[in-house]
PDB file of C-alpha atoms in Angstrom:
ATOM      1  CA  UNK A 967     -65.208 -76.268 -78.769  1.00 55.00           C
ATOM      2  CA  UNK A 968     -63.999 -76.987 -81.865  1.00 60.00           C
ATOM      3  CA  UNK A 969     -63.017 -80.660 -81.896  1.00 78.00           C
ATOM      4  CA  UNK A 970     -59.666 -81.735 -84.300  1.00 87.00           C
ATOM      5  CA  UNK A 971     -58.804 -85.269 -86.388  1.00 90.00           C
ATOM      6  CA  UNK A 972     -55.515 -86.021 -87.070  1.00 94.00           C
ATOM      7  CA  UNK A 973     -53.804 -88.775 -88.390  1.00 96.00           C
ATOM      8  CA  UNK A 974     -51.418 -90.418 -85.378  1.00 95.00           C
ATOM      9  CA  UNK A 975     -48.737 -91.064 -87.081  1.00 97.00           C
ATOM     10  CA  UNK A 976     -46.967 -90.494 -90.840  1.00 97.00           C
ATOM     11  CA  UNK A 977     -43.931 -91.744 -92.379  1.00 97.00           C
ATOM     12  CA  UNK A 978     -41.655 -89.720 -95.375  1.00 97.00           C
ATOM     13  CA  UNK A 979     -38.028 -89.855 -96.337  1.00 97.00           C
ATOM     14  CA  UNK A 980     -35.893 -87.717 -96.760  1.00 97.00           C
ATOM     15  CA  UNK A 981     -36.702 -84.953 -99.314  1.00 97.00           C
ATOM     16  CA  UNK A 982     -40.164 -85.420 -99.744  1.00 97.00           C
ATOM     17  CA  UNK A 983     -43.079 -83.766 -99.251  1.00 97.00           C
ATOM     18  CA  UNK A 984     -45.602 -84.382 -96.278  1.00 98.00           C
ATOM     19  CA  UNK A 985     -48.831 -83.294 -96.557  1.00 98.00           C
ATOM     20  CA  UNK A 986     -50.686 -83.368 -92.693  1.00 97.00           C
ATOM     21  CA  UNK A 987     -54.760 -83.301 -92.856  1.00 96.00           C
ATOM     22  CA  UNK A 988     -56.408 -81.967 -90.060  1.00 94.00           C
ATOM     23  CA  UNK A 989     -60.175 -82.585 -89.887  1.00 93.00           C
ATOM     24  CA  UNK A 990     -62.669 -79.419 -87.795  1.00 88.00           C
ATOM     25  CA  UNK A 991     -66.265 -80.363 -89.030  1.00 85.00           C
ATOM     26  CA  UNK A 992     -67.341 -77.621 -85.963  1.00 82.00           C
ATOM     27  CA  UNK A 993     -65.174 -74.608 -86.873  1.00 84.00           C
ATOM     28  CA  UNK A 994     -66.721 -71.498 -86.132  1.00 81.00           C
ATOM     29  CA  UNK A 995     -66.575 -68.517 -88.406  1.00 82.00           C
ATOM     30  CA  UNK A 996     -64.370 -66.485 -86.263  1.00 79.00           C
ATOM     31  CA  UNK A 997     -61.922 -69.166 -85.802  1.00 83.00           C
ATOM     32  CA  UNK A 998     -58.499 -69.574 -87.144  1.00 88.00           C
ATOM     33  CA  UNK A 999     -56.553 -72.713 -87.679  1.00 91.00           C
ATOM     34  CA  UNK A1000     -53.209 -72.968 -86.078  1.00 92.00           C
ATOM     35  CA  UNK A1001     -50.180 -75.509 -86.394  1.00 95.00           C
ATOM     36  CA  UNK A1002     -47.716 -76.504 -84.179  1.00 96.00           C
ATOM     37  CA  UNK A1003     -44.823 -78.844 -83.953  1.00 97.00           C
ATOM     38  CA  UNK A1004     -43.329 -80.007 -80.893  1.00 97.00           C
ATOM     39  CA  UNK A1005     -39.995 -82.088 -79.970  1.00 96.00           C
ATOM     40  CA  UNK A1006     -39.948 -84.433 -76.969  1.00 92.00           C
ATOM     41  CA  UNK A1007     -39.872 -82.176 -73.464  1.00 87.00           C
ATOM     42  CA  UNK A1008     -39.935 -79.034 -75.522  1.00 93.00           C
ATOM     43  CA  UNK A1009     -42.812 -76.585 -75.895  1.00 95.00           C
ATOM     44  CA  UNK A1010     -44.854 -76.364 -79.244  1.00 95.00           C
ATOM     45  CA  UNK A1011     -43.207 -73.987 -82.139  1.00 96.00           C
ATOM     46  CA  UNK A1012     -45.669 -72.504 -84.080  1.00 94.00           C
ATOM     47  CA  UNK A1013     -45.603 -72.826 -87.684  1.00 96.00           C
ATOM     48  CA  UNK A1014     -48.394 -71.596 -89.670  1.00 95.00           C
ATOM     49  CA  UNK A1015     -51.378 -69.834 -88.719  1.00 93.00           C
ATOM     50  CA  UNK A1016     -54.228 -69.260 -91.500  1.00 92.00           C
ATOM     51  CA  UNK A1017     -57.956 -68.403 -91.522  1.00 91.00           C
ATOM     52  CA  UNK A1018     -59.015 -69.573 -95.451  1.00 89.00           C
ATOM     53  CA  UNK A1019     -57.667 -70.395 -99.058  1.00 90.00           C
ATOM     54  CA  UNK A1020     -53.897 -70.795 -98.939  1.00 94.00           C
ATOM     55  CA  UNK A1021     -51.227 -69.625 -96.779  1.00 94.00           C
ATOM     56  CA  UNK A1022     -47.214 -69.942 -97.020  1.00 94.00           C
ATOM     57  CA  UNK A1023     -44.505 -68.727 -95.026  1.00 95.00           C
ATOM     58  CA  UNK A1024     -40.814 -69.839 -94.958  1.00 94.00           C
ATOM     59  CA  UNK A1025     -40.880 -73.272 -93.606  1.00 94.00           C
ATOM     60  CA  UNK A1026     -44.347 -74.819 -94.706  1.00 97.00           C
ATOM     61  CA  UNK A1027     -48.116 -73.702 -96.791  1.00 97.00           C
ATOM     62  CA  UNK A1028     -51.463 -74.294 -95.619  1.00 97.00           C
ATOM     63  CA  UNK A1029     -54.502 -75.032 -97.489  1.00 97.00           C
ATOM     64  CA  UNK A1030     -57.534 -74.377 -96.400  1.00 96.00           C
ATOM     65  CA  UNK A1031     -60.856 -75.515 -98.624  1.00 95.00           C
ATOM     66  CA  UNK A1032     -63.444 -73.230 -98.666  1.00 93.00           C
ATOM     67  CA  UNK A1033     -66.127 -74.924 -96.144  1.00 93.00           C
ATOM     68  CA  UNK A1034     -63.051 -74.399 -93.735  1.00 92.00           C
ATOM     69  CA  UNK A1035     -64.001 -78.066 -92.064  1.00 92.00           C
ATOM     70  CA  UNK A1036     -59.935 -79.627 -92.817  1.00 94.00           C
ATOM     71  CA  UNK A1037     -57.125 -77.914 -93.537  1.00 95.00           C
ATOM     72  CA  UNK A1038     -53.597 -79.692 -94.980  1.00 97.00           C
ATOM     73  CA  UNK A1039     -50.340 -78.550 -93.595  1.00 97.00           C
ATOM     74  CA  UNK A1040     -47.616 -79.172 -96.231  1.00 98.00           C
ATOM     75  CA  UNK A1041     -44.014 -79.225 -95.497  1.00 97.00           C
ATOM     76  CA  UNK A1042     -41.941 -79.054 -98.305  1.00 95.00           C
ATOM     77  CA  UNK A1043     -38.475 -81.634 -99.110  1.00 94.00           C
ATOM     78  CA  UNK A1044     -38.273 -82.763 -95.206  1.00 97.00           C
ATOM     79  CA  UNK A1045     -35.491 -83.722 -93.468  1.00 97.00           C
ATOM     80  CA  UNK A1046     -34.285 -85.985 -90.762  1.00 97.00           C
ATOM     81  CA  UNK A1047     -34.667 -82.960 -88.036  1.00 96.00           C
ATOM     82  CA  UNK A1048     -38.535 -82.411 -89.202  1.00 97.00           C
ATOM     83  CA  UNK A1049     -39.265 -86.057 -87.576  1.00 98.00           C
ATOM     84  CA  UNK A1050     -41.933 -84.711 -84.500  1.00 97.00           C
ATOM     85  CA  UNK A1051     -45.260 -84.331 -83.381  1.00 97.00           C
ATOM     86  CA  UNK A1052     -47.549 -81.749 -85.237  1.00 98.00           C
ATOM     87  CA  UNK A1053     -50.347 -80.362 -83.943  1.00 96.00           C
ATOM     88  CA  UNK A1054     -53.551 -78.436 -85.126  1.00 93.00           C
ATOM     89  CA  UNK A1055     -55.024 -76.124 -83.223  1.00 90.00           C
ATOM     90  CA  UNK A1056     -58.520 -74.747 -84.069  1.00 85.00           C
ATOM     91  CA  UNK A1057     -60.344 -71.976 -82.167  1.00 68.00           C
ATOM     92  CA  UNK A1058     -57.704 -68.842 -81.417  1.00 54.00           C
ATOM     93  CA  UNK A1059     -60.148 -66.041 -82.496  1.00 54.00           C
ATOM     94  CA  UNK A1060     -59.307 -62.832 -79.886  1.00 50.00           C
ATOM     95  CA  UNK A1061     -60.175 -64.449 -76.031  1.00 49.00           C
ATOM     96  CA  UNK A1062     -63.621 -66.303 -76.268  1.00 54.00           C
ATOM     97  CA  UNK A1063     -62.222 -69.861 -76.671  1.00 66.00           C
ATOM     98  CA  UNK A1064     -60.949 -73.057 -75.284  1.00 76.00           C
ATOM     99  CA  UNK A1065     -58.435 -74.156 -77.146  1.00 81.00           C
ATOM    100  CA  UNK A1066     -58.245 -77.996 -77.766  1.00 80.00           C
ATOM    101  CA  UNK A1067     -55.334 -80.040 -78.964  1.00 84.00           C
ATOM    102  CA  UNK A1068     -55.587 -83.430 -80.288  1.00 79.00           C
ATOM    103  CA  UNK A1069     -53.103 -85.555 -79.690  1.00 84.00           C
ATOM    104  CA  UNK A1070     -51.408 -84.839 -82.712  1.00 94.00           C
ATOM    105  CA  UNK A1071     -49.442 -86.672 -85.701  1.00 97.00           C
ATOM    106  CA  UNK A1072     -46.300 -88.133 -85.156  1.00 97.00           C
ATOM    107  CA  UNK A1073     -44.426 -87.554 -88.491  1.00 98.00           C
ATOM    108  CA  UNK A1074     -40.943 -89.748 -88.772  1.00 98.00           C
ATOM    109  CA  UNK A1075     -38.784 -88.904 -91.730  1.00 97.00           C
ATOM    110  CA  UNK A1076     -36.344 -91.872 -92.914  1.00 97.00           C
ATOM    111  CA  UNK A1077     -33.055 -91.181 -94.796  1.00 95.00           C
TER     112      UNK A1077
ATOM    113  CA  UNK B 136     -36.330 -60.129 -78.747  1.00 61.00           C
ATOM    114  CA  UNK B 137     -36.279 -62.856 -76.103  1.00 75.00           C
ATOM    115  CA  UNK B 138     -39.070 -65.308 -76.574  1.00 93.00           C
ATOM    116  CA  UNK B 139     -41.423 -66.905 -74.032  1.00 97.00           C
ATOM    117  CA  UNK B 140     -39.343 -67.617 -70.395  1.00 97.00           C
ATOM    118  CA  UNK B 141     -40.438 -70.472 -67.746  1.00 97.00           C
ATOM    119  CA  UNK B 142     -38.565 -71.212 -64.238  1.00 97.00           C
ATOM    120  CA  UNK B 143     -37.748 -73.732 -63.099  1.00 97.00           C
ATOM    121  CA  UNK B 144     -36.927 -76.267 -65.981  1.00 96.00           C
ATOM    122  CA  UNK B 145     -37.520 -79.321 -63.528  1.00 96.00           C
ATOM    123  CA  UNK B 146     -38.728 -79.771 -60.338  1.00 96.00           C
ATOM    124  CA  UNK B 147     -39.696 -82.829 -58.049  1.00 98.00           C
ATOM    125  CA  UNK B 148     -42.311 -82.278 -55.425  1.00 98.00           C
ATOM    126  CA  UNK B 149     -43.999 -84.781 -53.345  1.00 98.00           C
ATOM    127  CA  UNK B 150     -47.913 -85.454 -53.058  1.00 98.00           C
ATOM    128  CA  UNK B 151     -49.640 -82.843 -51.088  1.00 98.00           C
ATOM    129  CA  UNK B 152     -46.978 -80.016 -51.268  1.00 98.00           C
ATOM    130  CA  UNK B 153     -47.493 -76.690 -53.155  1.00 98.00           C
ATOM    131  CA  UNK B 154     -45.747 -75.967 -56.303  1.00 98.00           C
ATOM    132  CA  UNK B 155     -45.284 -72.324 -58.156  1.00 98.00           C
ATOM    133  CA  UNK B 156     -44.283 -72.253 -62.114  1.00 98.00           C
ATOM    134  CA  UNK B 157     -43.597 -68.871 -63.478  1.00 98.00           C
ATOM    135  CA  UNK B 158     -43.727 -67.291 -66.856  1.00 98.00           C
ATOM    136  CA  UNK B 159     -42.476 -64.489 -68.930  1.00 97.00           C
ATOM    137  CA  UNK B 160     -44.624 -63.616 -71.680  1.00 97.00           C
ATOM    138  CA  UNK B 161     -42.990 -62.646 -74.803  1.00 95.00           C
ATOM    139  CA  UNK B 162     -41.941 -58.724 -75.805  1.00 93.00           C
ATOM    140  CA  UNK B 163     -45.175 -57.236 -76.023  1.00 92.00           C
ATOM    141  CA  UNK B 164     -47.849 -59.868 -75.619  1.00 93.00           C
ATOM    142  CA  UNK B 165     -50.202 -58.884 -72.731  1.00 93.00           C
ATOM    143  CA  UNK B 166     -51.979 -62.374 -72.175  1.00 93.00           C
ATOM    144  CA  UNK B 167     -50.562 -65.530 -70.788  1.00 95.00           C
ATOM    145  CA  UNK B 168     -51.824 -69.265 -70.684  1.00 95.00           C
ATOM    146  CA  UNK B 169     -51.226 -72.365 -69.447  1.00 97.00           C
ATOM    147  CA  UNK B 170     -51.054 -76.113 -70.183  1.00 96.00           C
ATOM    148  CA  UNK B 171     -50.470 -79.244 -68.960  1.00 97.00           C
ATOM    149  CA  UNK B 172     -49.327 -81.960 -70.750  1.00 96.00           C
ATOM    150  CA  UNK B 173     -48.677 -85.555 -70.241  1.00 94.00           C
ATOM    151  CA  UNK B 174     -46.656 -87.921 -71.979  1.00 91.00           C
ATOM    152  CA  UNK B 175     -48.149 -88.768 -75.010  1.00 89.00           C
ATOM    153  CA  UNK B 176     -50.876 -86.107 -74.661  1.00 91.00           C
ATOM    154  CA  UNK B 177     -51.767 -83.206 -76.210  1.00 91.00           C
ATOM    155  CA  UNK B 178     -51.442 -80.044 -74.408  1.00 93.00           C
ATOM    156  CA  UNK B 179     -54.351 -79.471 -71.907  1.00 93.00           C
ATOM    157  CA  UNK B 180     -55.732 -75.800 -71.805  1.00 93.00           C
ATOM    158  CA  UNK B 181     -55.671 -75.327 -67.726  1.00 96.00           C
ATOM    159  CA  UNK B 182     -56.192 -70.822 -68.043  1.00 95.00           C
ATOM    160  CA  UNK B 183     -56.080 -67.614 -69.733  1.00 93.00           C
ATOM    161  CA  UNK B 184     -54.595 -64.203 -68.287  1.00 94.00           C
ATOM    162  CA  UNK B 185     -55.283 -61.262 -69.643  1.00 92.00           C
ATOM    163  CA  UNK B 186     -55.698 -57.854 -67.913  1.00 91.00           C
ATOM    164  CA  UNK B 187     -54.207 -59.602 -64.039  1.00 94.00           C
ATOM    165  CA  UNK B 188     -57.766 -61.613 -64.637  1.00 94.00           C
ATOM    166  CA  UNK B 189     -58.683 -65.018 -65.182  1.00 93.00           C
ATOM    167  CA  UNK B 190     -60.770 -65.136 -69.015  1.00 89.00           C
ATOM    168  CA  UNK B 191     -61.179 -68.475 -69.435  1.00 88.00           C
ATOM    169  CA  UNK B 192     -60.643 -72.320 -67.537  1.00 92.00           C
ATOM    170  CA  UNK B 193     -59.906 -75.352 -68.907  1.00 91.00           C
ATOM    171  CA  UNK B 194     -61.815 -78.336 -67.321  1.00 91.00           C
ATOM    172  CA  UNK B 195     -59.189 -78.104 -63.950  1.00 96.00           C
ATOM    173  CA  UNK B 196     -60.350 -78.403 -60.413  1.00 97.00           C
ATOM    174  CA  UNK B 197     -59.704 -75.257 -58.025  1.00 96.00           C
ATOM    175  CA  UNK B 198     -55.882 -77.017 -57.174  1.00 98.00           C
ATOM    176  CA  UNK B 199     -54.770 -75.106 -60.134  1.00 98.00           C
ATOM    177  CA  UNK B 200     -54.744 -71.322 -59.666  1.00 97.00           C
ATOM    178  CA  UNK B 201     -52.988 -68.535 -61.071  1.00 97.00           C
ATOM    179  CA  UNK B 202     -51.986 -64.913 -61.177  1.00 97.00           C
ATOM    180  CA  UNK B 203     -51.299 -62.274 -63.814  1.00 97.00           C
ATOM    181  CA  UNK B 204     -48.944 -59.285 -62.967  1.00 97.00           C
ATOM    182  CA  UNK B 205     -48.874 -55.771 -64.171  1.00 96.00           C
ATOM    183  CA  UNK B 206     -45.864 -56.903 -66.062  1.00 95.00           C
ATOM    184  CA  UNK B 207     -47.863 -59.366 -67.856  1.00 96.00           C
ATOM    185  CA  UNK B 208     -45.645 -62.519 -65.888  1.00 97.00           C
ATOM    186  CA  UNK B 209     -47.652 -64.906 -64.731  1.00 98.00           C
ATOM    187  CA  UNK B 210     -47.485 -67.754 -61.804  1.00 98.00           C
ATOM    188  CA  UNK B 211     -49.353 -71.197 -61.864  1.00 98.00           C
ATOM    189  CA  UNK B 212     -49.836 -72.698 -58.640  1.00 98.00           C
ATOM    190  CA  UNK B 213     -51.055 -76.095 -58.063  1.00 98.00           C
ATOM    191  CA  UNK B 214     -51.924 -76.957 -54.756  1.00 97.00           C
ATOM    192  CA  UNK B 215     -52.511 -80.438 -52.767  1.00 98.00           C
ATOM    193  CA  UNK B 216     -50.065 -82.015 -55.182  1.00 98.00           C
ATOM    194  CA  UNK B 217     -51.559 -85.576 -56.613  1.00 98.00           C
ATOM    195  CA  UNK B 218     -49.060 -88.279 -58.591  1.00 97.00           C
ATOM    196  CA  UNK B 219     -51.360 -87.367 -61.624  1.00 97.00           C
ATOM    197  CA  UNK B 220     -50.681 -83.768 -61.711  1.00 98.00           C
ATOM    198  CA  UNK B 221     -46.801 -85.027 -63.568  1.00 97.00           C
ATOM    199  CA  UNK B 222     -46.560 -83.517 -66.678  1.00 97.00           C
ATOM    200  CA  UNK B 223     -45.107 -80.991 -68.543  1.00 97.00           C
ATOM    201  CA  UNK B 224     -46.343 -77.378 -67.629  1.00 98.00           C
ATOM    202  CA  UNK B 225     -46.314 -75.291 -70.580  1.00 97.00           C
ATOM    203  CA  UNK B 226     -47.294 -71.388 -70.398  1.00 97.00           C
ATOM    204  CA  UNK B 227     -47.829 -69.520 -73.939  1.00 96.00           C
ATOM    205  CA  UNK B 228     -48.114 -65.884 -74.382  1.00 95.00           C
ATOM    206  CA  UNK B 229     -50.206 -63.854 -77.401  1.00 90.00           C
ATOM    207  CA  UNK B 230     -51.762 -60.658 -78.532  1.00 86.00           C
ATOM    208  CA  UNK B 231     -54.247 -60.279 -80.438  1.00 80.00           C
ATOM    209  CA  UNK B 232     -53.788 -58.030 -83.646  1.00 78.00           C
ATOM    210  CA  UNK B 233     -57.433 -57.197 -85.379  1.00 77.00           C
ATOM    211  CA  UNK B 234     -58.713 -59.918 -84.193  1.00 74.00           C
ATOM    212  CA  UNK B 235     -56.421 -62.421 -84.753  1.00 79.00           C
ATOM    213  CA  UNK B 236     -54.352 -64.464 -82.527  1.00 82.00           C
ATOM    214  CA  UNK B 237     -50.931 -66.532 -81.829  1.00 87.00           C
ATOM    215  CA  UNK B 238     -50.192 -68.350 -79.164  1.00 90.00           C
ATOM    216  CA  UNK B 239     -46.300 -68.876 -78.674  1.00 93.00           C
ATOM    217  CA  UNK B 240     -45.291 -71.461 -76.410  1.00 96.00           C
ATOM    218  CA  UNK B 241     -42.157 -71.541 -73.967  1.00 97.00           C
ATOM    219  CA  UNK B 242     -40.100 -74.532 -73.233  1.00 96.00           C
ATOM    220  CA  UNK B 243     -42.183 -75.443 -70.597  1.00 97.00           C
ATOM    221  CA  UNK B 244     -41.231 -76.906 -66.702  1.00 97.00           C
ATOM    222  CA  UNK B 245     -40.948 -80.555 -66.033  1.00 97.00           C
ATOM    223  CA  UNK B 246     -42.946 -81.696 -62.859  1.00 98.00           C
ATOM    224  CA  UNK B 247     -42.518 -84.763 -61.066  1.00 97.00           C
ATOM    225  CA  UNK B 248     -44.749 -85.446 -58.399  1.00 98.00           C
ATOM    226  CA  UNK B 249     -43.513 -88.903 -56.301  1.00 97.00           C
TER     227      UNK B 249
END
């Protein structure tokens, strides 16, 4: 099982950006590293999924180094509605896993 | 495309009654699992469904059991219900595409057990 470190919690203000380090020292090769973010009584919404180097959709990037044991998810100028809790997940590679949350980083964004 | 479905939203049981959460996967995803999670926690991996069979269990006693139709819906039933098993029951749906997998989550069912 691939075990993940995350800070608890974060501050920002509005229109900065957060950067959200996730540590895996025990990553296998076949796994991926996933990232969710979750509002209070709602299910996770995934974000970014990425396996190495550098990934970027519409709402955030992730960086992965190449020894794969931390990745960074970076969400770009946040605003008030990005305050939640963020999630890595590490170990989604086609059935043969557990998957293990941590219990995540609570990012609040300030005005 | 409609997204990941759960019934009920909320539900209150008392200890040692049964309970039955259902899920509908999203459009084209053929494997379902399920979560618990309490306040504060991270989600808890209770099961995997894939094929109507069980793939893979979370550290969860036998109270917890499931079932995967040939729709690709799936029930969690927990039996014997304890004032610990209150959390928020999340079920998550994927397909994996050369290899590579996404779990996407639904909005979950509230259980209160008094």
């Amino acid at each position: 099982l691939a075990k993940t470190t995350q800070p608890i919690s974060m501050d920002s203000y509005e229109g900065q950006e957060v950067n959200i380090t996730c540590s895996h020292n025990n990553i296998a090769t076949n796994d991926y590293i996933t990232w969710y973010q979750q509002f209070p009584s709602q299910g996770p919404r995934f974000i970014i999924q990425g396996y190495k180097t550098k990934v970027t959709n519409e709402v955030a990037s992730l960086f992965i180094p190449a020894d794969r044991k931390s990745s960074t998810l970076s969400l770009p100028r946040v605003s008030l509605s990005d305050t939640a809790v963020y999630y890595c997940l590490v170990a989604l590679s086609g059935g043969s896993y557990i998957p293990t949350f941590g219990r995540g980083t609570s990012l609040i964004v300030h005005p | 495309d409609a997204g990941v479905t759960q019934s009920p939203t909320h539900l209150i049981k008392t200890r040692g009654q049964q309970v039955t959460l259902r899920c509908s996967p999203k459009s084209g995803h053929d494997t379902v699992s399920w979560y618990q999670q309490a306040l504060g926690q991270g989600p808890q991996f209770i099961f995997q469904y894939y094929e109507e069979e069980e793939r893979q269990r979370g550290n969860f006693p036998d109270r917890f059991s499931g079932h995967q139709f040939p729709n690709y819906s799936s029930e969690l039933n927990v039996n014997a219900l304890l004032l610990g098993d209150s959390a928020l029951y999340l079920c998550a749906s994927s397909l994996v595409l050369a290899g590579e997998e996404t779990q996407y989550f639904g909005p979950g069912t509230r259980l209160l057990v008094l």
